[in-house]
Amino acid sequence: MSVTIVVLYHSSHGSVAAMAHEIAESIESQGGTALLRTFEVRDPHDIVISKDDLIKCDGLAFGTPTRFGMMASQAKAFWETTSELWLKGQLIDKPACVFSSSSSMHGGNEATLLNLSLPLLHHGMMLMGVPYEVPELLATQTGGTPYGATHVAGAQNSAQLSKDEIKICQSVGQRLVKITRKLQ
């Protein structure tokens, strides 16, 4: 069964983009179609999200860097334009997950993941976390939470994901495809 998942992200220093690409590759490895979308063109390969992308997709992975425990302003500005989708219930029952990156272990990743979840919940989407059956969630010394995949970039803003962060991102993509197929 074919599923199309939008992997929507904003990335300032490359770490959220690296996470988005890991999630997208994982979706593709499961036979799904991953549509990488951003909020603005920062790279020649970037494709800006459209509301039509959200309407037509079967599921969503959504991530931004943490901004004082909140989503990036580019993402917030986009979600504020989606009232007509909400009024028509066009995203209801679509599975979704969230992911984020911060500079430190206590930089607000979990608060950001909760903040990223709010517009999805308002739209009636079905939010998925990372279950503890993912062994890297218990082993990680860097990013990864039950609320979603995370990355800790450190003081140097390293976009290099740890092995555990990569595995958690991959598990998120795989689970999103699995649940989306079950719902079809």
GROMACS .gro file of C-alpha atoms in nm:
model
  184
    1MET     CA    1   0.000   0.000   0.000
    2SER     CA    2   0.149   0.332  -0.106
    3VAL     CA    3   0.167   0.615   0.147
    4THR     CA    4   0.285   0.972   0.103
    5ILE     CA    5   0.438   1.142   0.404
    6VAL     CA    6   0.532   1.510   0.412
    7VAL     CA    7   0.853   1.575   0.607
    8LEU     CA    8   0.815   1.943   0.689
    9TYR     CA    9   1.102   2.128   0.856
   10HIS     CA   10   1.292   2.449   0.917
   11SER     CA   11   1.667   2.427   0.974
   12SER     CA   12   1.902   2.708   1.070
   13HIS     CA   13   2.236   2.527   1.101
   14GLY     CA   14   2.167   2.198   0.925
   15SER     CA   15   2.086   1.962   1.213
   16VAL     CA   16   1.708   1.965   1.165
   17ALA     CA   17   1.765   1.919   0.791
   18ALA     CA   18   1.986   1.617   0.869
   19MET     CA   19   1.709   1.473   1.087
   20ALA     CA   20   1.448   1.540   0.816
   21HIS     CA   21   1.661   1.357   0.560
   22GLU     CA   22   1.707   1.056   0.793
   23ILE     CA   23   1.331   1.041   0.850
   24ALA     CA   24   1.263   1.075   0.476
   25GLU     CA   25   1.513   0.801   0.386
   26SER     CA   26   1.352   0.574   0.643
   27ILE     CA   27   1.008   0.640   0.493
   28GLU     CA   28   1.142   0.559   0.146
   29SER     CA   29   1.313   0.241   0.275
   30GLN     CA   30   0.969   0.119   0.388
   31GLY     CA   31   0.824   0.175   0.040
   32GLY     CA   32   0.659   0.506   0.124
   33THR     CA   33   0.697   0.834  -0.060
   34ALA     CA   34   0.861   1.114   0.138
   35LEU     CA   35   0.801   1.473   0.031
   36LEU     CA   36   1.065   1.699   0.188
   37ARG     CA   37   0.922   2.048   0.239
   38THR     CA   38   1.048   2.364   0.406
   39PHE     CA   39   0.897   2.699   0.502
   40GLU     CA   40   1.139   2.905   0.295
   41VAL     CA   41   1.402   2.844   0.028
   42ARG     CA   42   1.745   2.832   0.190
   43ASP     CA   43   1.900   2.578  -0.047
   44PRO     CA   44   1.842   2.538  -0.423
   45HIS     CA   45   1.679   2.197  -0.362
   46ASP     CA   46   1.425   2.329  -0.111
   47ILE     CA   47   1.056   2.308  -0.194
   48VAL     CA   48   0.828   2.535   0.007
   49ILE     CA   49   0.528   2.369   0.171
   50SER     CA   50   0.184   2.435   0.030
   51LYS     CA   51  -0.147   2.376   0.201
   52ASP     CA   52  -0.226   2.139  -0.085
   53ASP     CA   53   0.074   1.925   0.021
   54LEU     CA   54  -0.088   1.884   0.364
   55ILE     CA   55  -0.431   1.807   0.220
   56LYS     CA   56  -0.298   1.538  -0.015
   57CYS     CA   57  -0.048   1.369   0.220
   58ASP     CA   58  -0.128   1.061   0.425
   59GLY     CA   59   0.091   1.162   0.721
   60LEU     CA   60   0.328   1.429   0.848
   61ALA     CA   61   0.666   1.455   1.021
   62PHE     CA   62   0.722   1.813   1.142
   63GLY     CA   63   1.039   1.963   1.290
   64THR     CA   64   1.216   2.287   1.372
   65PRO     CA   65   1.503   2.396   1.593
   66THR     CA   66   1.408   2.500   1.943
   67ARG     CA   67   1.355   2.869   2.001
   68PHE     CA   68   1.326   2.916   2.377
   69GLY     CA   69   1.116   2.599   2.398
   70MET     CA   70   0.901   2.695   2.101
   71MET     CA   71   0.891   2.630   1.726
   72ALA     CA   72   1.077   2.854   1.482
   73SER     CA   73   0.882   3.163   1.378
   74GLN     CA   74   0.876   3.050   1.014
   75ALA     CA   75   0.675   2.743   1.114
   76LYS     CA   76   0.440   2.936   1.340
   77ALA     CA   77   0.371   3.189   1.063
   78PHE     CA   78   0.277   2.905   0.827
   79TRP     CA   79   0.045   2.728   1.072
   80GLU     CA   80  -0.133   3.058   1.134
   81THR     CA   81  -0.244   3.050   0.768
   82THR     CA   82  -0.410   2.708   0.791
   83SER     CA   83  -0.746   2.807   0.941
   84GLU     CA   84  -0.939   2.705   0.630
   85LEU     CA   85  -0.791   2.354   0.654
   86TRP     CA   86  -0.902   2.343   1.018
   87LEU     CA   87  -1.251   2.469   0.935
   88LYS     CA   88  -1.293   2.196   0.673
   89GLY     CA   89  -1.131   1.925   0.888
   90GLN     CA   90  -0.887   1.837   0.611
   91LEU     CA   91  -0.610   1.703   0.838
   92ILE     CA   92  -0.829   1.506   1.081
   93ASP     CA   93  -0.702   1.154   1.158
   94LYS     CA   94  -0.374   1.189   0.969
   95PRO     CA   95  -0.084   1.045   1.173
   96ALA     CA   96   0.194   1.286   1.262
   97CYS     CA   97   0.517   1.309   1.459
   98VAL     CA   98   0.748   1.591   1.562
   99PHE     CA   99   1.126   1.638   1.585
  100SER     CA  100   1.361   1.912   1.706
  101SER     CA  101   1.718   2.018   1.774
  102SER     CA  102   1.878   2.238   2.040
  103SER     CA  103   2.228   2.345   2.139
  104SER     CA  104   2.227   2.172   2.476
  105MET     CA  105   2.072   1.879   2.662
  106HIS     CA  106   1.855   2.124   2.853
  107GLY     CA  107   1.796   2.360   2.562
  108GLY     CA  108   1.420   2.308   2.541
  109ASN     CA  109   1.380   2.013   2.304
  110GLU     CA  110   1.093   1.852   2.494
  111ALA     CA  111   0.910   2.183   2.534
  112THR     CA  112   0.959   2.248   2.162
  113LEU     CA  113   0.821   1.906   2.071
  114LEU     CA  114   0.512   1.981   2.278
  115ASN     CA  115   0.484   2.322   2.110
  116LEU     CA  116   0.519   2.165   1.764
  117SER     CA  117   0.238   1.926   1.857
  118LEU     CA  118  -0.020   2.195   1.933
  119PRO     CA  119  -0.124   2.293   1.578
  120LEU     CA  120  -0.129   1.926   1.480
  121LEU     CA  121  -0.362   1.840   1.767
  122HIS     CA  122  -0.586   2.137   1.685
  123HIS     CA  123  -0.611   2.003   1.330
  124GLY     CA  124  -0.723   1.665   1.464
  125MET     CA  125  -0.407   1.482   1.364
  126MET     CA  126  -0.301   1.168   1.549
  127LEU     CA  127   0.027   1.237   1.727
  128MET     CA  128   0.288   0.963   1.764
  129GLY     CA  129   0.589   0.960   1.992
  130VAL     CA  130   0.889   0.731   2.016
  131PRO     CA  131   0.806   0.413   2.211
  132TYR     CA  132   1.054   0.270   2.457
  133GLU     CA  133   1.080  -0.042   2.242
  134VAL     CA  134   1.334   0.164   2.042
  135PRO     CA  135   1.652   0.061   2.232
  136GLU     CA  136   1.840   0.379   2.140
  137LEU     CA  137   1.587   0.584   2.337
  138LEU     CA  138   1.717   0.425   2.658
  139ALA     CA  139   2.083   0.427   2.551
  140THR     CA  140   2.120   0.778   2.408
  141GLN     CA  141   2.360   1.023   2.569
  142THR     CA  142   2.256   1.292   2.321
  143GLY     CA  143   1.911   1.351   2.170
  144GLY     CA  144   1.596   1.145   2.174
  145THR     CA  145   1.277   1.162   2.381
  146PRO     CA  146   0.948   0.974   2.401
  147TYR     CA  147   0.783   1.290   2.260
  148GLY     CA  148   0.981   1.272   1.935
  149ALA     CA  149   1.325   1.257   1.780
  150THR     CA  150   1.572   1.521   1.895
  151HIS     CA  151   1.932   1.624   1.835
  152VAL     CA  152   2.174   1.800   2.066
  153ALA     CA  153   2.399   2.015   1.848
  154GLY     CA  154   2.634   2.136   2.123
  155ALA     CA  155   2.806   2.471   2.152
  156GLN     CA  156   2.949   2.438   1.799
  157ASN     CA  157   2.603   2.379   1.643
  158SER     CA  158   2.716   2.048   1.495
  159ALA     CA  159   2.475   1.906   1.239
  160GLN     CA  160   2.639   1.564   1.283
  161LEU     CA  161   2.379   1.330   1.429
  162SER     CA  162   2.488   1.066   1.679
  163LYS     CA  163   2.431   0.699   1.600
  164ASP     CA  164   2.146   0.689   1.853
  165GLU     CA  165   1.986   1.004   1.708
  166ILE     CA  166   2.001   0.852   1.359
  167LYS     CA  167   1.838   0.529   1.477
  168ILE     CA  168   1.564   0.724   1.658
  169CYS     CA  169   1.496   0.931   1.344
  170GLN     CA  170   1.481   0.612   1.139
  171SER     CA  171   1.241   0.450   1.384
  172VAL     CA  172   1.014   0.755   1.363
  173GLY     CA  173   0.996   0.730   0.983
  174GLN     CA  174   0.936   0.356   0.993
  175ARG     CA  175   0.662   0.386   1.254
  176LEU     CA  176   0.492   0.668   1.065
  177VAL     CA  177   0.471   0.451   0.752
  178LYS     CA  178   0.350   0.147   0.951
  179ILE     CA  179   0.073   0.341   1.130
  180THR     CA  180  -0.029   0.530   0.816
  181ARG     CA  181  -0.072   0.199   0.631
  182LYS     CA  182  -0.280   0.056   0.915
  183LEU     CA  183  -0.510   0.357   0.899
  184GLN     CA  184  -0.567   0.336   0.525
   0.00000   0.00000   0.00000
